[in-house]
């Protein structure tokens, strides 16, 4: 959790730095496309703060009111980030429309583009760090923040190229058109973030590849059992919830059955990380002969 918090705090610092650079770029040029880039950076700062709060809340241990922990807090952060992205897109479209009605030549475009380019490089490096480390730490909030920044990077590159062409060819109308395209791009990204986060809130099952790995562990690491069935999974933030029925011979002692379960839990956690595993032990007359056969 220390690493997750540090990354979330770093996002706030980077967000303010990028916002400052992009605002300077807009101030130098008067470009509404560069303004759209700066508006998106405001969202980056706000969502970085929200992500830090969500990460801190999700780290709280389980209590009487939340016996399964607070892991889903990170999904709320990602949903809110998607909503803010949509709001930013609407603001950008508003500014683009006003500029489309009254286009004007850009001031100091090349200096402004250089400043904006520096902000884009900084954003790209941090986006990669958030996605890479967020996946390692299994943090939806950090991955969502990284993906949003990556979308910002892609749109910034498009803006840089488009504003450069507009300045080079002296076509002011390109500026608001670019801003509108940026808005549409981040609208799509915001919808994608909300859709993924809502899947987590709805207790969506873990990815198929991870499920296959768990089944293989149950099949090969359950010596002394007969079969497993009714396997169910879901994920909340960094925590994976797994439950299934494990069939053992009727003559198996409680101590022996408990040891089989301990071995299984250890092997599964070693493979997938944090997990809350519930195993219901049953005698052999409960076998369904349609689940996971123990090899």
PDB file of C-alpha atoms in Angstrom:
ATOM      1  CA  UNK A   1       0.000   0.000   0.000  1.00  0.00           C
ATOM      2  CA  UNK A   2       2.937   2.341   0.579  1.00  0.00           C
ATOM      3  CA  UNK A   3       3.860   2.025  -3.111  1.00  0.00           C
ATOM      4  CA  UNK A   4       0.266   2.645  -4.210  1.00  0.00           C
ATOM      5  CA  UNK A   5      -0.027   5.765  -2.052  1.00  0.00           C
ATOM      6  CA  UNK A   6       3.325   7.074  -3.267  1.00  0.00           C
ATOM      7  CA  UNK A   7       2.238   6.710  -6.893  1.00  0.00           C
ATOM      8  CA  UNK A   8      -1.100   8.385  -6.163  1.00  0.00           C
ATOM      9  CA  UNK A   9       0.713  11.287  -4.466  1.00  0.00           C
ATOM     10  CA  UNK A  10       3.132  11.488  -7.394  1.00  0.00           C
ATOM     11  CA  UNK A  11       0.175  11.826  -9.777  1.00  0.00           C
ATOM     12  CA  UNK A  12      -0.916  14.980  -7.981  1.00  0.00           C
ATOM     13  CA  UNK A  13       2.546  16.544  -8.271  1.00  0.00           C
ATOM     14  CA  UNK A  14       2.907  15.581 -11.943  1.00  0.00           C
ATOM     15  CA  UNK A  15      -0.651  16.739 -12.647  1.00  0.00           C
ATOM     16  CA  UNK A  16       0.036  20.228 -11.301  1.00  0.00           C
ATOM     17  CA  UNK A  17       3.323  20.441 -13.231  1.00  0.00           C
ATOM     18  CA  UNK A  18       1.684  19.411 -16.523  1.00  0.00           C
ATOM     19  CA  UNK A  19      -1.269  21.737 -15.914  1.00  0.00           C
ATOM     20  CA  UNK A  20       1.084  24.659 -15.359  1.00  0.00           C
ATOM     21  CA  UNK A  21       3.036  23.959 -18.540  1.00  0.00           C
ATOM     22  CA  UNK A  22      -0.098  23.539 -20.660  1.00  0.00           C
ATOM     23  CA  UNK A  23      -1.633  26.725 -19.338  1.00  0.00           C
ATOM     24  CA  UNK A  24       1.567  28.598 -20.209  1.00  0.00           C
ATOM     25  CA  UNK A  25       1.345  27.103 -23.712  1.00  0.00           C
ATOM     26  CA  UNK A  26      -2.251  28.329 -24.071  1.00  0.00           C
ATOM     27  CA  UNK A  27      -1.379  31.770 -22.665  1.00  0.00           C
ATOM     28  CA  UNK A  28       1.457  32.133 -25.185  1.00  0.00           C
ATOM     29  CA  UNK A  29      -0.623  31.136 -28.216  1.00  0.00           C
ATOM     30  CA  UNK A  30      -4.291  31.823 -27.450  1.00  0.00           C
ATOM     31  CA  UNK A  31      -5.035  28.441 -29.067  1.00  0.00           C
ATOM     32  CA  UNK A  32      -8.379  26.920 -28.069  1.00  0.00           C
ATOM     33  CA  UNK A  33      -6.943  23.490 -28.910  1.00  0.00           C
ATOM     34  CA  UNK A  34      -4.158  24.028 -26.378  1.00  0.00           C
ATOM     35  CA  UNK A  35      -6.783  25.344 -23.949  1.00  0.00           C
ATOM     36  CA  UNK A  36      -8.649  22.050 -24.376  1.00  0.00           C
ATOM     37  CA  UNK A  37      -5.443  20.251 -23.461  1.00  0.00           C
ATOM     38  CA  UNK A  38      -5.122  22.402 -20.337  1.00  0.00           C
ATOM     39  CA  UNK A  39      -8.752  21.774 -19.330  1.00  0.00           C
ATOM     40  CA  UNK A  40      -8.143  18.048 -19.524  1.00  0.00           C
ATOM     41  CA  UNK A  41      -5.133  18.518 -17.237  1.00  0.00           C
ATOM     42  CA  UNK A  42      -7.391  20.162 -14.649  1.00  0.00           C
ATOM     43  CA  UNK A  43      -9.380  16.924 -14.652  1.00  0.00           C
ATOM     44  CA  UNK A  44      -6.110  15.013 -14.233  1.00  0.00           C
ATOM     45  CA  UNK A  45      -5.313  16.919 -11.048  1.00  0.00           C
ATOM     46  CA  UNK A  46      -8.790  16.477  -9.583  1.00  0.00           C
ATOM     47  CA  UNK A  47      -8.911  12.761 -10.358  1.00  0.00           C
ATOM     48  CA  UNK A  48      -5.393  12.276  -8.959  1.00  0.00           C
ATOM     49  CA  UNK A  49      -6.621  13.680  -5.645  1.00  0.00           C
ATOM     50  CA  UNK A  50      -9.717  11.457  -5.784  1.00  0.00           C
ATOM     51  CA  UNK A  51      -7.554   8.417  -6.601  1.00  0.00           C
ATOM     52  CA  UNK A  52      -5.343   9.101  -3.559  1.00  0.00           C
ATOM     53  CA  UNK A  53      -8.405   9.296  -1.309  1.00  0.00           C
ATOM     54  CA  UNK A  54      -9.825   6.100  -2.825  1.00  0.00           C
ATOM     55  CA  UNK A  55      -6.539   4.223  -2.434  1.00  0.00           C
ATOM     56  CA  UNK A  56      -6.289   5.320   1.211  1.00  0.00           C
ATOM     57  CA  UNK A  57      -9.875   4.253   1.901  1.00  0.00           C
ATOM     58  CA  UNK A  58      -9.477   0.886   0.158  1.00  0.00           C
ATOM     59  CA  UNK A  59      -6.474   0.115   2.382  1.00  0.00           C
ATOM     60  CA  UNK A  60      -8.551   0.288   5.557  1.00  0.00           C
ATOM     61  CA  UNK A  61      -8.940  -3.130   7.188  1.00  0.00           C
ATOM     62  CA  UNK A  62     -12.299  -4.872   7.377  1.00  0.00           C
ATOM     63  CA  UNK A  63     -14.606  -3.768  10.186  1.00  0.00           C
ATOM     64  CA  UNK A  64     -18.069  -4.626  11.511  1.00  0.00           C
ATOM     65  CA  UNK A  65     -19.835  -2.496   8.913  1.00  0.00           C
ATOM     66  CA  UNK A  66     -17.591  -3.677   6.049  1.00  0.00           C
ATOM     67  CA  UNK A  67     -16.594  -7.267   6.901  1.00  0.00           C
ATOM     68  CA  UNK A  68     -15.193  -7.856   3.399  1.00  0.00           C
ATOM     69  CA  UNK A  69     -13.033  -4.721   3.477  1.00  0.00           C
ATOM     70  CA  UNK A  70     -13.161  -1.442   1.553  1.00  0.00           C
ATOM     71  CA  UNK A  71     -11.550  -2.595  -1.698  1.00  0.00           C
ATOM     72  CA  UNK A  72     -14.340  -1.364  -3.981  1.00  0.00           C
ATOM     73  CA  UNK A  73     -13.572   2.256  -3.095  1.00  0.00           C
ATOM     74  CA  UNK A  74     -11.098   2.305  -5.983  1.00  0.00           C
ATOM     75  CA  UNK A  75     -13.850   1.520  -8.479  1.00  0.00           C
ATOM     76  CA  UNK A  76     -15.822   4.571  -7.328  1.00  0.00           C
ATOM     77  CA  UNK A  77     -12.714   6.645  -8.014  1.00  0.00           C
ATOM     78  CA  UNK A  78     -12.493   5.312 -11.562  1.00  0.00           C
ATOM     79  CA  UNK A  79     -16.222   5.956 -12.170  1.00  0.00           C
ATOM     80  CA  UNK A  80     -15.863   9.532 -10.909  1.00  0.00           C
ATOM     81  CA  UNK A  81     -12.850  10.000 -13.162  1.00  0.00           C
ATOM     82  CA  UNK A  82     -14.923   8.920 -16.150  1.00  0.00           C
ATOM     83  CA  UNK A  83     -17.678  11.393 -15.220  1.00  0.00           C
ATOM     84  CA  UNK A  84     -15.169  14.245 -14.889  1.00  0.00           C
ATOM     85  CA  UNK A  85     -13.661  13.386 -18.271  1.00  0.00           C
ATOM     86  CA  UNK A  86     -17.104  13.675 -19.839  1.00  0.00           C
ATOM     87  CA  UNK A  87     -17.660  17.070 -18.173  1.00  0.00           C
ATOM     88  CA  UNK A  88     -14.269  18.265 -19.417  1.00  0.00           C
ATOM     89  CA  UNK A  89     -15.193  17.198 -22.955  1.00  0.00           C
ATOM     90  CA  UNK A  90     -18.398  19.248 -22.785  1.00  0.00           C
ATOM     91  CA  UNK A  91     -16.437  22.335 -21.666  1.00  0.00           C
ATOM     92  CA  UNK A  92     -13.959  21.830 -24.505  1.00  0.00           C
ATOM     93  CA  UNK A  93     -16.762  21.522 -27.076  1.00  0.00           C
ATOM     94  CA  UNK A  94     -18.230  24.776 -25.782  1.00  0.00           C
ATOM     95  CA  UNK A  95     -14.914  26.602 -26.202  1.00  0.00           C
ATOM     96  CA  UNK A  96     -14.334  25.024 -29.615  1.00  0.00           C
ATOM     97  CA  UNK A  97     -17.734  26.175 -30.869  1.00  0.00           C
ATOM     98  CA  UNK A  98     -17.108  29.754 -29.727  1.00  0.00           C
ATOM     99  CA  UNK A  99     -13.722  29.767 -31.453  1.00  0.00           C
ATOM    100  CA  UNK A 100     -15.198  28.214 -34.607  1.00  0.00           C
ATOM    101  CA  UNK A 101     -17.598  31.147 -34.870  1.00  0.00           C
ATOM    102  CA  UNK A 102     -14.737  33.639 -34.500  1.00  0.00           C
ATOM    103  CA  UNK A 103     -11.380  32.038 -35.505  1.00  0.00           C
ATOM    104  CA  UNK A 104      -8.187  34.067 -35.071  1.00  0.00           C
ATOM    105  CA  UNK A 105      -4.491  33.706 -35.823  1.00  0.00           C
ATOM    106  CA  UNK A 106      -2.279  32.194 -33.115  1.00  0.00           C
ATOM    107  CA  UNK A 107       0.325  34.142 -31.138  1.00  0.00           C
ATOM    108  CA  UNK A 108       3.862  32.711 -30.692  1.00  0.00           C
ATOM    109  CA  UNK A 109       2.732  29.230 -31.813  1.00  0.00           C
ATOM    110  CA  UNK A 110       6.161  27.568 -31.899  1.00  0.00           C
ATOM    111  CA  UNK A 111       7.153  28.549 -28.359  1.00  0.00           C
ATOM    112  CA  UNK A 112       3.752  27.453 -27.092  1.00  0.00           C
ATOM    113  CA  UNK A 113       4.035  24.136 -28.900  1.00  0.00           C
ATOM    114  CA  UNK A 114       7.484  23.543 -27.388  1.00  0.00           C
ATOM    115  CA  UNK A 115       6.130  24.101 -23.865  1.00  0.00           C
ATOM    116  CA  UNK A 116       3.142  21.867 -24.541  1.00  0.00           C
ATOM    117  CA  UNK A 117       5.450  19.203 -25.972  1.00  0.00           C
ATOM    118  CA  UNK A 118       7.471  19.177 -22.741  1.00  0.00           C
ATOM    119  CA  UNK A 119       4.253  18.644 -20.770  1.00  0.00           C
ATOM    120  CA  UNK A 120       3.281  15.798 -23.111  1.00  0.00           C
ATOM    121  CA  UNK A 121       6.593  13.990 -22.614  1.00  0.00           C
ATOM    122  CA  UNK A 122       6.220  14.297 -18.831  1.00  0.00           C
ATOM    123  CA  UNK A 123       2.662  12.969 -19.045  1.00  0.00           C
ATOM    124  CA  UNK A 124       3.688  10.027 -21.231  1.00  0.00           C
ATOM    125  CA  UNK A 125       6.390   8.886 -18.822  1.00  0.00           C
ATOM    126  CA  UNK A 126       4.088   9.096 -15.833  1.00  0.00           C
ATOM    127  CA  UNK A 127       1.195   7.357 -17.647  1.00  0.00           C
ATOM    128  CA  UNK A 128       3.466   4.403 -18.423  1.00  0.00           C
ATOM    129  CA  UNK A 129       4.628   4.244 -14.799  1.00  0.00           C
ATOM    130  CA  UNK A 130       1.065   4.298 -13.446  1.00  0.00           C
ATOM    131  CA  UNK A 131      -0.230   1.581 -15.791  1.00  0.00           C
ATOM    132  CA  UNK A 132       2.808  -0.656 -15.315  1.00  0.00           C
ATOM    133  CA  UNK A 133       2.964  -0.374 -11.526  1.00  0.00           C
ATOM    134  CA  UNK A 134      -0.825  -0.223 -11.145  1.00  0.00           C
ATOM    135  CA  UNK A 135      -1.153  -3.619 -12.831  1.00  0.00           C
ATOM    136  CA  UNK A 136       1.639  -5.055 -10.684  1.00  0.00           C
ATOM    137  CA  UNK A 137      -0.042  -3.721  -7.535  1.00  0.00           C
ATOM    138  CA  UNK A 138      -3.533  -4.615  -8.851  1.00  0.00           C
ATOM    139  CA  UNK A 139      -4.878  -1.111  -8.285  1.00  0.00           C
ATOM    140  CA  UNK A 140      -7.846  -0.154 -10.541  1.00  0.00           C
ATOM    141  CA  UNK A 141      -7.565   3.491  -9.474  1.00  0.00           C
ATOM    142  CA  UNK A 142      -3.921   3.772 -10.571  1.00  0.00           C
ATOM    143  CA  UNK A 143      -4.494   1.897 -13.836  1.00  0.00           C
ATOM    144  CA  UNK A 144      -7.531   4.085 -14.610  1.00  0.00           C
ATOM    145  CA  UNK A 145      -5.504   7.209 -13.882  1.00  0.00           C
ATOM    146  CA  UNK A 146      -2.691   5.952 -16.129  1.00  0.00           C
ATOM    147  CA  UNK A 147      -5.060   5.142 -18.986  1.00  0.00           C
ATOM    148  CA  UNK A 148      -6.624   8.567 -18.727  1.00  0.00           C
ATOM    149  CA  UNK A 149      -3.184  10.181 -18.870  1.00  0.00           C
ATOM    150  CA  UNK A 150      -2.319   8.019 -21.883  1.00  0.00           C
ATOM    151  CA  UNK A 151      -5.451   9.270 -23.633  1.00  0.00           C
ATOM    152  CA  UNK A 152      -4.340  12.781 -22.757  1.00  0.00           C
ATOM    153  CA  UNK A 153      -0.934  12.055 -24.303  1.00  0.00           C
ATOM    154  CA  UNK A 154      -2.480  10.766 -27.550  1.00  0.00           C
ATOM    155  CA  UNK A 155      -4.767  13.771 -27.862  1.00  0.00           C
ATOM    156  CA  UNK A 156      -1.884  16.131 -27.006  1.00  0.00           C
ATOM    157  CA  UNK A 157       0.210  14.667 -29.820  1.00  0.00           C
ATOM    158  CA  UNK A 158      -2.691  15.216 -32.200  1.00  0.00           C
ATOM    159  CA  UNK A 159      -3.104  18.771 -30.951  1.00  0.00           C
ATOM    160  CA  UNK A 160       0.613  19.503 -31.328  1.00  0.00           C
ATOM    161  CA  UNK A 161       0.611  18.287 -34.912  1.00  0.00           C
ATOM    162  CA  UNK A 162      -2.633  20.030 -35.807  1.00  0.00           C
ATOM    163  CA  UNK A 163      -1.759  23.372 -34.240  1.00  0.00           C
ATOM    164  CA  UNK A 164       1.622  23.198 -35.942  1.00  0.00           C
ATOM    165  CA  UNK A 165      -0.058  22.690 -39.330  1.00  0.00           C
ATOM    166  CA  UNK A 166      -2.543  25.487 -38.596  1.00  0.00           C
ATOM    167  CA  UNK A 167       0.291  27.884 -37.752  1.00  0.00           C
ATOM    168  CA  UNK A 168       2.449  26.804 -40.688  1.00  0.00           C
ATOM    169  CA  UNK A 169      -0.319  27.102 -43.287  1.00  0.00           C
ATOM    170  CA  UNK A 170      -2.085  30.003 -41.531  1.00  0.00           C
ATOM    171  CA  UNK A 171      -5.458  28.215 -41.280  1.00  0.00           C
ATOM    172  CA  UNK A 172      -7.002  29.466 -37.969  1.00  0.00           C
ATOM    173  CA  UNK A 173     -10.181  27.383 -38.402  1.00  0.00           C
ATOM    174  CA  UNK A 174      -8.150  24.216 -37.768  1.00  0.00           C
ATOM    175  CA  UNK A 175      -7.679  25.232 -34.138  1.00  0.00           C
ATOM    176  CA  UNK A 176     -11.312  24.839 -32.962  1.00  0.00           C
ATOM    177  CA  UNK A 177     -11.751  21.743 -35.137  1.00  0.00           C
ATOM    178  CA  UNK A 178      -8.810  20.114 -33.338  1.00  0.00           C
ATOM    179  CA  UNK A 179     -10.291  21.084 -29.975  1.00  0.00           C
ATOM    180  CA  UNK A 180     -13.574  19.389 -30.915  1.00  0.00           C
ATOM    181  CA  UNK A 181     -11.720  16.220 -31.951  1.00  0.00           C
ATOM    182  CA  UNK A 182      -9.901  16.208 -28.591  1.00  0.00           C
ATOM    183  CA  UNK A 183     -13.253  16.457 -26.822  1.00  0.00           C
ATOM    184  CA  UNK A 184     -14.703  13.522 -28.767  1.00  0.00           C
ATOM    185  CA  UNK A 185     -11.602  11.437 -28.060  1.00  0.00           C
ATOM    186  CA  UNK A 186     -11.749  11.960 -24.306  1.00  0.00           C
ATOM    187  CA  UNK A 187     -15.522  11.373 -24.303  1.00  0.00           C
ATOM    188  CA  UNK A 188     -14.818   7.888 -25.657  1.00  0.00           C
ATOM    189  CA  UNK A 189     -12.097   7.334 -23.048  1.00  0.00           C
ATOM    190  CA  UNK A 190     -14.388   8.482 -20.235  1.00  0.00           C
ATOM    191  CA  UNK A 191     -17.103   6.063 -21.316  1.00  0.00           C
ATOM    192  CA  UNK A 192     -14.575   3.216 -21.406  1.00  0.00           C
ATOM    193  CA  UNK A 193     -13.384   3.952 -17.856  1.00  0.00           C
ATOM    194  CA  UNK A 194     -16.917   4.066 -16.469  1.00  0.00           C
ATOM    195  CA  UNK A 195     -17.868   0.836 -18.232  1.00  0.00           C
ATOM    196  CA  UNK A 196     -14.865  -1.067 -16.819  1.00  0.00           C
ATOM    197  CA  UNK A 197     -15.376   0.283 -13.304  1.00  0.00           C
ATOM    198  CA  UNK A 198     -19.082  -0.533 -13.298  1.00  0.00           C
ATOM    199  CA  UNK A 199     -18.155  -4.105 -14.223  1.00  0.00           C
ATOM    200  CA  UNK A 200     -16.046  -4.248 -11.059  1.00  0.00           C
ATOM    201  CA  UNK A 201     -18.867  -2.830  -8.941  1.00  0.00           C
ATOM    202  CA  UNK A 202     -21.183  -5.492 -10.388  1.00  0.00           C
ATOM    203  CA  UNK A 203     -18.882  -8.299  -9.142  1.00  0.00           C
ATOM    204  CA  UNK A 204     -17.686  -9.382 -12.570  1.00  0.00           C
ATOM    205  CA  UNK A 205     -15.748 -12.663 -12.608  1.00  0.00           C
ATOM    206  CA  UNK A 206     -11.958 -12.647 -12.855  1.00  0.00           C
ATOM    207  CA  UNK A 207     -10.315 -12.841 -16.335  1.00  0.00           C
ATOM    208  CA  UNK A 208     -10.520 -16.266 -18.051  1.00  0.00           C
ATOM    209  CA  UNK A 209      -6.734 -16.782 -17.983  1.00  0.00           C
ATOM    210  CA  UNK A 210      -6.628 -16.289 -14.203  1.00  0.00           C
ATOM    211  CA  UNK A 211      -9.596 -18.632 -13.764  1.00  0.00           C
ATOM    212  CA  UNK A 212      -7.804 -21.337 -15.765  1.00  0.00           C
ATOM    213  CA  UNK A 213      -4.738 -20.937 -13.538  1.00  0.00           C
ATOM    214  CA  UNK A 214      -6.855 -21.340 -10.400  1.00  0.00           C
ATOM    215  CA  UNK A 215      -8.541 -24.459 -11.765  1.00  0.00           C
ATOM    216  CA  UNK A 216      -5.156 -25.960 -12.573  1.00  0.00           C
ATOM    217  CA  UNK A 217      -3.932 -25.305  -9.024  1.00  0.00           C
ATOM    218  CA  UNK A 218      -7.045 -26.925  -7.546  1.00  0.00           C
ATOM    219  CA  UNK A 219      -6.614 -29.913  -9.828  1.00  0.00           C
ATOM    220  CA  UNK A 220      -2.918 -30.454  -9.064  1.00  0.00           C
ATOM    221  CA  UNK A 221      -2.518 -29.180  -5.491  1.00  0.00           C
ATOM    222  CA  UNK A 222      -5.448 -30.934  -3.763  1.00  0.00           C
ATOM    223  CA  UNK A 223      -3.833 -34.285  -2.947  1.00  0.00           C
ATOM    224  CA  UNK A 224      -6.227 -36.211  -0.713  1.00  0.00           C
ATOM    225  CA  UNK A 225      -9.386 -34.686  -2.223  1.00  0.00           C
ATOM    226  CA  UNK A 226     -11.620 -36.092  -4.968  1.00  0.00           C
ATOM    227  CA  UNK A 227     -13.043 -33.118  -6.860  1.00  0.00           C
ATOM    228  CA  UNK A 228     -14.034 -29.462  -6.599  1.00  0.00           C
ATOM    229  CA  UNK A 229     -17.185 -27.863  -7.941  1.00  0.00           C
ATOM    230  CA  UNK A 230     -19.315 -24.669  -7.835  1.00  0.00           C
ATOM    231  CA  UNK A 231     -16.236 -22.468  -8.247  1.00  0.00           C
ATOM    232  CA  UNK A 232     -17.111 -18.751  -8.118  1.00  0.00           C
ATOM    233  CA  UNK A 233     -14.851 -15.721  -8.347  1.00  0.00           C
ATOM    234  CA  UNK A 234     -15.024 -11.947  -8.271  1.00  0.00           C
ATOM    235  CA  UNK A 235     -12.578  -9.108  -7.860  1.00  0.00           C
ATOM    236  CA  UNK A 236     -12.731  -5.912  -5.796  1.00  0.00           C
ATOM    237  CA  UNK A 237      -9.723  -3.661  -6.251  1.00  0.00           C
ATOM    238  CA  UNK A 238      -6.583  -5.618  -5.413  1.00  0.00           C
ATOM    239  CA  UNK A 239      -8.544  -8.381  -3.650  1.00  0.00           C
ATOM    240  CA  UNK A 240      -9.810 -11.504  -5.426  1.00  0.00           C
ATOM    241  CA  UNK A 241     -12.672 -13.432  -3.811  1.00  0.00           C
ATOM    242  CA  UNK A 242     -12.836 -17.171  -4.502  1.00  0.00           C
ATOM    243  CA  UNK A 243     -15.178 -19.812  -3.158  1.00  0.00           C
ATOM    244  CA  UNK A 244     -15.819 -23.446  -4.091  1.00  0.00           C
ATOM    245  CA  UNK A 245     -16.825 -26.825  -2.706  1.00  0.00           C
ATOM    246  CA  UNK A 246     -14.108 -29.432  -2.167  1.00  0.00           C
ATOM    247  CA  UNK A 247     -15.125 -33.093  -2.008  1.00  0.00           C
ATOM    248  CA  UNK A 248     -13.057 -35.459   0.165  1.00  0.00           C
ATOM    249  CA  UNK A 249     -13.507 -39.078   1.174  1.00  0.00           C
ATOM    250  CA  UNK A 250     -15.988 -39.537   4.013  1.00  0.00           C
ATOM    251  CA  UNK A 251     -13.267 -41.101   6.145  1.00  0.00           C
ATOM    252  CA  UNK A 252     -11.007 -38.016   5.920  1.00  0.00           C
ATOM    253  CA  UNK A 253     -10.408 -36.407   9.309  1.00  0.00           C
ATOM    254  CA  UNK A 254     -11.190 -32.758   9.966  1.00  0.00           C
ATOM    255  CA  UNK A 255      -7.491 -32.098  10.511  1.00  0.00           C
ATOM    256  CA  UNK A 256      -6.521 -33.690   7.179  1.00  0.00           C
ATOM    257  CA  UNK A 257      -9.250 -31.808   5.279  1.00  0.00           C
ATOM    258  CA  UNK A 258      -8.128 -28.583   6.902  1.00  0.00           C
ATOM    259  CA  UNK A 259      -4.545 -29.212   5.789  1.00  0.00           C
ATOM    260  CA  UNK A 260      -5.668 -29.783   2.181  1.00  0.00           C
ATOM    261  CA  UNK A 261      -7.500 -26.445   2.275  1.00  0.00           C
ATOM    262  CA  UNK A 262      -4.462 -24.650   3.739  1.00  0.00           C
ATOM    263  CA  UNK A 263      -2.250 -26.063   0.985  1.00  0.00           C
ATOM    264  CA  UNK A 264      -4.710 -24.943  -1.675  1.00  0.00           C
ATOM    265  CA  UNK A 265      -5.076 -21.444  -0.267  1.00  0.00           C
ATOM    266  CA  UNK A 266      -1.321 -20.985  -0.107  1.00  0.00           C
ATOM    267  CA  UNK A 267      -0.826 -22.166  -3.689  1.00  0.00           C
ATOM    268  CA  UNK A 268      -3.604 -19.930  -5.037  1.00  0.00           C
ATOM    269  CA  UNK A 269      -2.307 -16.825  -3.232  1.00  0.00           C
ATOM    270  CA  UNK A 270       1.194 -17.521  -4.480  1.00  0.00           C
ATOM    271  CA  UNK A 271      -0.175 -17.507  -8.035  1.00  0.00           C
ATOM    272  CA  UNK A 272      -2.590 -14.550  -7.995  1.00  0.00           C
ATOM    273  CA  UNK A 273      -1.683 -12.430  -4.959  1.00  0.00           C
ATOM    274  CA  UNK A 274      -4.163 -11.124  -2.390  1.00  0.00           C
ATOM    275  CA  UNK A 275      -7.231 -13.346  -2.181  1.00  0.00           C
ATOM    276  CA  UNK A 276     -10.030 -14.180   0.230  1.00  0.00           C
ATOM    277  CA  UNK A 277     -10.698 -17.894  -0.277  1.00  0.00           C
ATOM    278  CA  UNK A 278     -13.673 -19.789   1.132  1.00  0.00           C
ATOM    279  CA  UNK A 279     -13.669 -23.587   0.758  1.00  0.00           C
ATOM    280  CA  UNK A 280     -16.704 -25.665   1.726  1.00  0.00           C
ATOM    281  CA  UNK A 281     -15.603 -29.251   2.455  1.00  0.00           C
ATOM    282  CA  UNK A 282     -18.068 -32.013   1.552  1.00  0.00           C
ATOM    283  CA  UNK A 283     -18.059 -35.841   1.833  1.00  0.00           C
ATOM    284  CA  UNK A 284     -17.779 -38.020  -1.271  1.00  0.00           C
ATOM    285  CA  UNK A 285     -21.527 -38.646  -1.552  1.00  0.00           C
ATOM    286  CA  UNK A 286     -21.867 -34.956  -2.523  1.00  0.00           C
ATOM    287  CA  UNK A 287     -19.631 -35.354  -5.585  1.00  0.00           C
ATOM    288  CA  UNK A 288     -21.193 -33.999  -8.780  1.00  0.00           C
ATOM    289  CA  UNK A 289     -18.688 -35.594 -11.173  1.00  0.00           C
ATOM    290  CA  UNK A 290     -18.872 -32.424 -13.280  1.00  0.00           C
ATOM    291  CA  UNK A 291     -16.441 -30.072 -11.599  1.00  0.00           C
ATOM    292  CA  UNK A 292     -12.635 -30.018 -11.285  1.00  0.00           C
ATOM    293  CA  UNK A 293     -11.156 -33.489 -11.004  1.00  0.00           C
ATOM    294  CA  UNK A 294      -8.191 -33.758  -8.635  1.00  0.00           C
ATOM    295  CA  UNK A 295      -5.252 -35.385 -10.407  1.00  0.00           C
TER     296      UNK A 295
END
